Amino acid sequence: MADAYLDKGQYHMASKQFLKVIKKAPDHLPAHLGYATALERDGKSKQISAVALAYGNATRVAIVQGEPVDPFVKAGGGGIAENILRRAVKIAKSAPSQRLETLRILSTHAHTAALASDIYYEIGLESSSSGDVSSAKEAFAIANEFITTRNDEESRFHIGSIVELGRLALEGENDANKAIEYMNKAKDAHMEDGDHVKLLVLVGRAHMALGEIEVAISELTRALSLPESSDTQNAHYELAIALSKNNADKHEVDLHFEKALDLGMDPTAEAIEALGERNMSVMRALNRQYYKQFNNQADSVRPSEGGILSGGGVGSQSSSIFASQQANEDDSAQQSDPLSLLEQGASAYDSNNVMGGAVEAESNLSNLSNRQAK
């Protein structure tokens, strides 16, 4: 019955049926996944956090029912439970509110060190964006501690967290030397090309802040020698700034400003001043910025399908003005169940225990310290 409602697009009714199954059989994984998928496809922005937490509950069941997983396994080795939890984290990040609270609750479901470190990295990013620098630093430090417990010489740090700690030192504390110190920890670590570019851009900025322009130019040039990534635009932009401070040829400076804009960077006062408002790269960037803002507003009313059963995303879907009063009353009753998930998760979250929660037994991550000591 629940699957039939799901196939017909009657997501509200599907979620109610899946919830009935869960109440009768709390460990029924397909019902948990179906419930989360139905909520997600329903597309109500105010219940996105509840969708993430529903996937979190599915993760708990998957951990119990799945094959035992080594908590020190690399990212991607955590089985279906890892796939479900990463889905939950992705959805939690898109919620209009309660993102931080939801991410903290989801962190208690992590059953591998790699997965826990990635979630704490997201907690750090969310804390940083909200202005809570202290909590951000703590979260990034915890992310690194999880990676350190694995004693993996190939990946000794959580690269994203190291970069963010360096960025906070440079931008928040105006301490370029501290930023470089963080970067030096990870310079010899194995990392993806995109992370390497991001790290080198930050190192270049730090050296530029210290007045070491030649060193900055060298690091930023290294960044541009790597395969193109999302931070390549920043490398071009920072190199243009460094070259201009070094009295380089204007044509070379302008070329890097143009490449930064052509790769998607929003126009800055420095770029516009150097290139002029009639420059084609500047005009394209200004137009792109305008349409980006327009599309962001349109996205708030655009419907879409989603769910882990289909691989889609969370949509935003308005209710029809022709919907019956009974349907509206059912919506109100339905929302009380997913919203209670946040309350249940909050009661399970222990800020003093960053090693995860429990699922009918002690969490795998809670054994990390004991295994490390042996």
Short mmCIF file of C-alpha atoms in Angstrom, two decimals:
data_model
loop_
_atom_site.label_atom_id
_atom_site.label_comp_id
_atom_site.label_asym_id
_atom_site.label_seq_id
_atom_site.Cartn_x
_atom_site.Cartn_y
_atom_site.Cartn_z
CA MET A 1 0.00 0.00 0.00
CA ALA A 2 2.73 2.48 0.97
CA ASP A 3 4.74 1.69 -2.17
CA ALA A 4 1.64 2.18 -4.30
CA TYR A 5 1.04 5.63 -2.84
CA LEU A 6 4.71 6.46 -3.43
CA ASP A 7 4.55 5.37 -7.07
CA LYS A 8 1.40 7.42 -7.61
CA GLY A 9 3.00 10.54 -6.18
CA GLN A 10 0.73 10.62 -3.14
CA TYR A 11 3.64 11.25 -0.82
CA HIS A 12 1.65 12.38 2.20
CA MET A 13 -0.41 9.19 2.22
CA ALA A 14 2.73 7.13 1.54
CA SER A 15 4.51 8.63 4.53
CA LYS A 16 1.55 7.83 6.78
CA GLN A 17 1.52 4.21 5.63
CA PHE A 18 5.29 3.83 6.05
CA LEU A 19 5.00 5.32 9.54
CA LYS A 20 2.38 2.72 10.46
CA VAL A 21 4.77 -0.02 9.38
CA ILE A 22 7.60 1.51 11.42
CA LYS A 23 5.44 1.64 14.54
CA LYS A 24 4.64 -2.06 14.16
CA ALA A 25 8.16 -3.07 13.06
CA PRO A 26 10.71 -0.46 14.25
CA ASP A 27 13.61 -2.34 12.63
CA HIS A 28 12.11 -2.56 9.15
CA LEU A 29 14.74 -0.79 7.02
CA PRO A 30 12.70 -0.51 3.77
CA ALA A 31 9.92 1.22 5.74
CA HIS A 32 12.38 3.72 7.22
CA LEU A 33 13.82 4.46 3.77
CA GLY A 34 10.35 4.70 2.27
CA TYR A 35 9.21 7.08 5.01
CA ALA A 36 12.23 9.33 4.53
CA THR A 37 11.84 9.28 0.76
CA ALA A 38 8.12 10.12 0.96
CA LEU A 39 8.83 13.06 3.24
CA GLU A 40 11.58 14.25 0.93
CA ARG A 41 9.47 14.01 -2.20
CA ASP A 42 6.64 15.80 -0.42
CA GLY A 43 8.91 18.81 -0.82
CA LYS A 44 7.90 20.96 2.15
CA SER A 45 10.85 23.17 3.03
CA LYS A 46 9.83 23.42 6.69
CA GLN A 47 10.27 19.67 7.15
CA ILE A 48 13.68 19.26 5.47
CA SER A 49 15.37 18.77 8.83
CA ALA A 50 12.82 16.08 9.63
CA VAL A 51 13.67 14.37 6.33
CA ALA A 52 17.35 14.33 7.28
CA LEU A 53 16.55 12.89 10.71
CA ALA A 54 14.33 10.23 9.15
CA TYR A 55 17.30 9.13 7.06
CA GLY A 56 19.32 9.25 10.27
CA ASN A 57 16.93 6.77 11.88
CA ALA A 58 17.26 4.56 8.78
CA THR A 59 21.04 4.70 9.26
CA ARG A 60 20.73 3.35 12.79
CA VAL A 61 18.71 0.40 11.56
CA ALA A 62 21.12 -0.24 8.67
CA ILE A 63 24.08 -0.32 11.07
CA VAL A 64 22.43 -2.98 13.23
CA GLN A 65 21.27 -5.12 10.31
CA GLY A 66 24.36 -4.75 8.12
CA GLU A 67 27.66 -6.58 8.17
CA PRO A 68 30.13 -5.40 10.85
CA VAL A 69 32.23 -2.47 9.62
CA ASP A 70 35.74 -1.61 10.72
CA PRO A 71 35.40 1.89 12.25
CA PHE A 72 38.82 2.77 10.81
CA VAL A 73 37.84 1.99 7.22
CA LYS A 74 38.38 4.74 4.65
CA ALA A 75 35.55 6.93 3.39
CA GLY A 76 33.12 4.94 1.29
CA GLY A 77 33.73 1.68 3.13
CA GLY A 78 30.90 2.03 5.62
CA GLY A 79 28.33 0.09 3.59
CA ILE A 80 24.73 1.09 2.95
CA ALA A 81 24.57 2.84 6.34
CA GLU A 82 27.23 5.30 5.20
CA ASN A 83 25.37 6.01 1.97
CA ILE A 84 22.16 6.70 3.87
CA LEU A 85 23.84 8.94 6.44
CA ARG A 86 25.68 10.95 3.79
CA ARG A 87 22.30 11.49 2.15
CA ALA A 88 20.96 12.74 5.47
CA VAL A 89 23.86 15.16 5.87
CA LYS A 90 23.43 16.53 2.35
CA ILE A 91 19.74 17.17 3.02
CA ALA A 92 20.39 18.71 6.44
CA LYS A 93 22.73 21.25 4.84
CA SER A 94 19.89 22.46 2.59
CA ALA A 95 17.40 23.04 5.41
CA PRO A 96 16.18 26.63 5.89
CA SER A 97 16.67 26.32 9.66
CA GLN A 98 17.88 23.95 12.40
CA ARG A 99 20.86 22.92 10.23
CA LEU A 100 23.39 22.94 13.05
CA GLU A 101 21.15 21.06 15.49
CA THR A 102 20.32 18.46 12.86
CA LEU A 103 23.97 17.93 11.88
CA ARG A 104 24.92 17.43 15.52
CA ILE A 105 22.26 14.79 15.93
CA LEU A 106 23.33 13.06 12.72
CA SER A 107 26.91 12.98 13.99
CA THR A 108 25.80 10.55 16.72
CA HIS A 109 24.89 8.00 14.02
CA ALA A 110 28.37 7.92 12.43
CA HIS A 111 29.87 4.45 12.64
CA THR A 112 33.27 5.13 11.02
CA ALA A 113 35.92 7.69 11.85
CA ALA A 114 36.00 8.95 8.26
CA LEU A 115 32.25 9.56 8.26
CA ALA A 116 32.31 11.24 11.67
CA SER A 117 35.13 13.54 10.58
CA ASP A 118 33.20 14.62 7.49
CA ILE A 119 30.09 15.41 9.55
CA TYR A 120 32.08 17.41 12.10
CA TYR A 121 33.62 19.29 9.18
CA GLU A 122 30.10 20.26 8.07
CA ILE A 123 29.28 21.25 11.67
CA GLY A 124 32.35 23.48 11.63
CA LEU A 125 31.32 25.11 8.36
CA GLU A 126 27.82 25.77 9.67
CA SER A 127 29.16 27.19 12.95
CA SER A 128 31.59 29.39 11.04
CA SER A 129 28.88 30.73 8.74
CA SER A 130 26.75 31.63 11.77
CA GLY A 131 29.64 33.53 13.34
CA ASP A 132 30.43 31.04 16.10
CA VAL A 133 34.16 30.83 15.40
CA SER A 134 34.97 29.08 18.66
CA SER A 135 32.56 26.21 17.98
CA ALA A 136 33.79 26.04 14.38
CA LYS A 137 37.40 25.60 15.50
CA GLU A 138 36.34 22.92 17.97
CA ALA A 139 34.42 21.01 15.29
CA PHE A 140 37.31 21.20 12.81
CA ALA A 141 39.71 19.99 15.52
CA ILE A 142 37.42 17.04 16.30
CA ALA A 143 37.27 16.19 12.59
CA ASN A 144 41.05 15.99 12.54
CA GLU A 145 41.15 13.89 15.70
CA PHE A 146 38.91 11.28 14.10
CA ILE A 147 41.29 10.97 11.14
CA THR A 148 44.30 10.83 13.45
CA THR A 149 42.86 7.82 15.30
CA ARG A 150 43.17 5.73 12.13
CA ASN A 151 46.99 5.96 12.08
CA ASP A 152 46.84 6.16 8.29
CA GLU A 153 50.15 7.58 7.02
CA GLU A 154 48.56 8.31 3.66
CA SER A 155 45.78 10.47 5.14
CA ARG A 156 46.88 11.85 8.48
CA PHE A 157 44.59 14.89 8.49
CA HIS A 158 41.13 15.94 7.47
CA ILE A 159 42.33 18.27 4.73
CA GLY A 160 39.17 20.36 4.56
CA SER A 161 39.30 21.04 8.30
CA ILE A 162 43.00 21.96 8.16
CA VAL A 163 42.28 24.44 5.38
CA GLU A 164 39.36 25.94 7.31
CA LEU A 165 41.45 26.29 10.48
CA GLY A 166 44.05 28.09 8.42
CA ARG A 167 41.42 30.33 6.85
CA LEU A 168 40.01 31.24 10.26
CA ALA A 169 43.52 32.05 11.48
CA LEU A 170 44.11 34.29 8.47
CA GLU A 171 40.72 35.98 8.21
CA GLY A 172 39.46 35.85 11.78
CA GLU A 173 42.68 36.30 13.75
CA ASN A 174 44.72 38.12 11.09
CA ASP A 175 47.52 35.66 11.88
CA ALA A 176 49.19 34.71 8.61
CA ASN A 177 52.00 32.79 10.33
CA LYS A 178 49.48 30.58 12.13
CA ALA A 179 47.68 29.95 8.86
CA ILE A 180 50.92 28.86 7.21
CA GLU A 181 51.65 26.60 10.18
CA TYR A 182 48.34 24.81 9.63
CA MET A 183 49.05 24.44 5.92
CA ASN A 184 52.51 23.02 6.54
CA LYS A 185 50.93 20.18 8.52
CA ALA A 186 49.11 18.96 5.46
CA LYS A 187 51.45 19.93 2.62
CA ASP A 188 52.88 16.41 2.28
CA ALA A 189 49.59 14.59 2.86
CA HIS A 190 47.75 12.80 0.10
CA MET A 191 44.82 14.91 -1.08
CA GLU A 192 42.54 15.46 -4.03
CA ASP A 193 43.66 18.02 -6.61
CA GLY A 194 40.80 20.33 -5.67
CA ASP A 195 41.84 20.34 -2.02
CA HIS A 196 45.45 20.96 -3.05
CA VAL A 197 44.44 24.01 -5.09
CA LYS A 198 42.41 25.38 -2.17
CA LEU A 199 45.33 24.85 0.21
CA LEU A 200 47.85 26.56 -2.09
CA VAL A 201 45.54 29.54 -2.59
CA LEU A 202 45.33 30.00 1.16
CA VAL A 203 49.11 29.68 1.52
CA GLY A 204 49.56 32.29 -1.19
CA ARG A 205 47.17 34.67 0.55
CA ALA A 206 49.01 34.18 3.85
CA HIS A 207 52.40 34.95 2.33
CA MET A 208 50.91 37.97 0.58
CA ALA A 209 49.64 39.22 3.96
CA LEU A 210 53.21 38.92 5.27
CA GLY A 211 54.51 40.97 2.36
CA GLU A 212 56.25 37.94 0.85
CA ILE A 213 54.93 38.60 -2.64
CA GLU A 214 57.39 36.45 -4.57
CA VAL A 215 56.58 33.42 -2.41
CA ALA A 216 52.86 34.11 -2.83
CA ILE A 217 53.25 34.27 -6.62
CA SER A 218 55.12 30.96 -6.57
CA GLU A 219 52.44 29.17 -4.50
CA LEU A 220 49.58 30.57 -6.58
CA THR A 221 51.34 29.60 -9.80
CA ARG A 222 51.67 26.07 -8.42
CA ALA A 223 47.93 26.06 -7.78
CA LEU A 224 47.31 26.89 -11.44
CA SER A 225 49.55 24.02 -12.56
CA LEU A 226 47.07 21.54 -11.04
CA PRO A 227 43.90 20.31 -12.80
CA GLU A 228 41.13 22.89 -12.83
CA SER A 229 38.81 22.87 -9.82
CA SER A 230 36.25 25.13 -8.18
CA ASP A 231 39.07 27.09 -6.51
CA THR A 232 41.05 27.68 -9.71
CA GLN A 233 39.16 30.94 -10.14
CA ASN A 234 40.42 32.06 -6.72
CA ALA A 235 43.98 31.14 -7.70
CA HIS A 236 43.74 33.35 -10.80
CA TYR A 237 42.22 36.20 -8.80
CA GLU A 238 44.78 36.10 -5.96
CA LEU A 239 47.61 35.80 -8.49
CA ALA A 240 46.32 38.92 -10.26
CA ILE A 241 46.39 40.76 -6.92
CA ALA A 242 49.90 39.50 -6.13
CA LEU A 243 51.24 40.40 -9.56
CA SER A 244 49.78 43.89 -9.35
CA LYS A 245 51.53 44.40 -6.01
CA ASN A 246 54.75 43.22 -7.64
CA ASN A 247 54.40 45.78 -10.44
CA ALA A 248 53.99 43.07 -13.06
CA ASP A 249 52.94 43.71 -16.64
CA LYS A 250 49.34 45.01 -16.71
CA HIS A 251 48.39 42.67 -19.53
CA GLU A 252 49.38 39.64 -17.39
CA VAL A 253 47.47 41.02 -14.40
CA ASP A 254 44.36 41.66 -16.48
CA LEU A 255 44.57 38.19 -18.00
CA HIS A 256 44.29 36.53 -14.59
CA PHE A 257 41.45 38.82 -13.52
CA GLU A 258 39.59 37.89 -16.72
CA LYS A 259 40.18 34.17 -16.22
CA ALA A 260 38.90 34.40 -12.65
CA LEU A 261 35.71 36.08 -13.82
CA ASP A 262 35.28 33.73 -16.79
CA LEU A 263 35.54 30.74 -14.44
CA GLY A 264 32.59 32.00 -12.40
CA MET A 265 33.92 34.43 -9.81
CA ASP A 266 31.61 37.30 -8.94
CA PRO A 267 32.98 40.69 -10.00
CA THR A 268 34.95 42.57 -7.34
CA ALA A 269 35.87 46.22 -7.05
CA GLU A 270 39.52 45.37 -7.77
CA ALA A 271 38.67 43.42 -10.92
CA ILE A 272 36.31 46.11 -12.23
CA GLU A 273 38.83 48.85 -11.51
CA ALA A 274 41.59 46.95 -13.32
CA LEU A 275 39.54 45.85 -16.33
CA GLY A 276 36.92 48.58 -16.64
CA GLU A 277 33.15 48.22 -16.72
CA ARG A 278 33.08 47.72 -20.52
CA ASN A 279 35.35 44.69 -20.38
CA MET A 280 33.55 41.62 -21.74
CA SER A 281 34.55 39.41 -18.80
CA VAL A 282 33.24 42.00 -16.35
CA MET A 283 29.94 42.42 -18.21
CA ARG A 284 29.41 38.66 -18.41
CA ALA A 285 30.16 38.32 -14.70
CA LEU A 286 27.74 41.12 -13.79
CA ASN A 287 24.99 39.52 -15.91
CA ARG A 288 25.70 36.12 -14.39
CA GLN A 289 25.51 37.60 -10.89
CA TYR A 290 22.15 39.17 -11.68
CA TYR A 291 20.66 35.94 -13.08
CA LYS A 292 22.06 33.93 -10.19
CA GLN A 293 20.19 36.14 -7.75
CA PHE A 294 17.04 35.87 -9.88
CA ASN A 295 17.25 32.07 -10.09
CA ASN A 296 17.85 31.74 -6.36
CA GLN A 297 14.57 33.49 -5.76
CA ALA A 298 12.81 31.27 -8.31
CA ASP A 299 14.21 28.10 -6.71
CA SER A 300 12.14 28.75 -3.59
CA VAL A 301 8.95 27.91 -5.52
CA ARG A 302 10.25 25.27 -7.94
CA PRO A 303 8.87 21.72 -7.35
CA SER A 304 10.97 18.56 -7.78
CA GLU A 305 11.04 14.90 -6.87
CA GLY A 306 13.62 13.34 -4.59
CA GLY A 307 14.41 10.54 -2.25
CA ILE A 308 17.15 8.00 -1.73
CA LEU A 309 15.01 5.44 -3.56
CA SER A 310 15.27 7.54 -6.72
CA GLY A 311 18.50 9.49 -6.17
CA GLY A 312 16.74 12.85 -6.42
CA GLY A 313 16.91 15.87 -4.17
CA VAL A 314 14.73 17.84 -1.82
CA GLY A 315 12.20 19.94 -3.67
CA SER A 316 10.01 22.86 -2.77
CA GLN A 317 6.39 22.23 -3.64
CA SER A 318 3.47 24.50 -2.88
CA SER A 319 0.13 23.15 -1.78
CA SER A 320 -2.77 23.53 -4.18
CA ILE A 321 -5.38 26.13 -3.30
CA PHE A 322 -7.95 23.51 -4.33
CA ALA A 323 -6.77 21.01 -1.69
CA SER A 324 -9.55 19.95 0.65
CA GLN A 325 -9.76 21.15 4.22
CA GLN A 326 -9.41 17.52 5.31
CA ALA A 327 -6.11 17.29 3.47
CA ASN A 328 -4.85 20.39 5.24
CA GLU A 329 -5.82 18.92 8.59
CA ASP A 330 -4.00 15.71 7.66
CA ASP A 331 -0.90 17.76 6.81
CA SER A 332 -0.91 19.29 10.26
CA ALA A 333 -1.22 15.89 11.90
CA GLN A 334 1.47 14.47 9.65
CA GLN A 335 3.97 17.19 10.48
CA SER A 336 3.81 16.44 14.19
CA ASP A 337 5.49 13.07 13.62
CA PRO A 338 8.56 14.19 11.65
CA LEU A 339 9.05 17.25 13.81
CA SER A 340 9.13 15.03 16.87
CA LEU A 341 12.14 13.32 15.33
CA LEU A 342 14.19 16.42 16.05
CA GLU A 343 13.13 16.34 19.68
CA GLN A 344 13.96 12.64 19.94
CA GLY A 345 17.35 13.20 18.36
CA ALA A 346 18.09 16.17 20.59
CA SER A 347 17.50 14.07 23.68
CA ALA A 348 19.97 11.51 22.32
CA TYR A 349 22.66 14.08 21.51
CA ASP A 350 25.36 14.38 24.13
CA SER A 351 27.70 17.34 23.61
CA ASN A 352 30.22 15.72 25.93
CA ASN A 353 30.40 12.59 23.81
CA VAL A 354 31.65 13.26 20.29
CA MET A 355 32.14 9.58 19.56
CA GLY A 356 28.55 8.93 18.53
CA GLY A 357 25.36 7.54 20.02
CA ALA A 358 24.06 4.05 20.57
CA VAL A 359 21.93 1.68 18.54
CA GLU A 360 20.68 -1.15 20.75
CA ALA A 361 24.35 -1.49 21.72
CA GLU A 362 27.41 0.63 22.17
CA SER A 363 28.33 2.58 19.01
CA ASN A 364 31.23 1.29 16.94
CA LEU A 365 32.91 4.67 17.26
CA SER A 366 32.83 4.50 21.02
CA ASN A 367 35.35 1.66 20.74
CA LEU A 368 37.89 3.74 18.84
CA SER A 369 39.84 4.81 21.90
CA ASN A 370 39.96 1.27 23.28
CA ARG A 371 41.21 -0.15 19.98
CA GLN A 372 43.74 2.63 19.66
CA ALA A 373 45.17 1.82 23.08
CA LYS A 374 45.70 -1.86 22.28
#
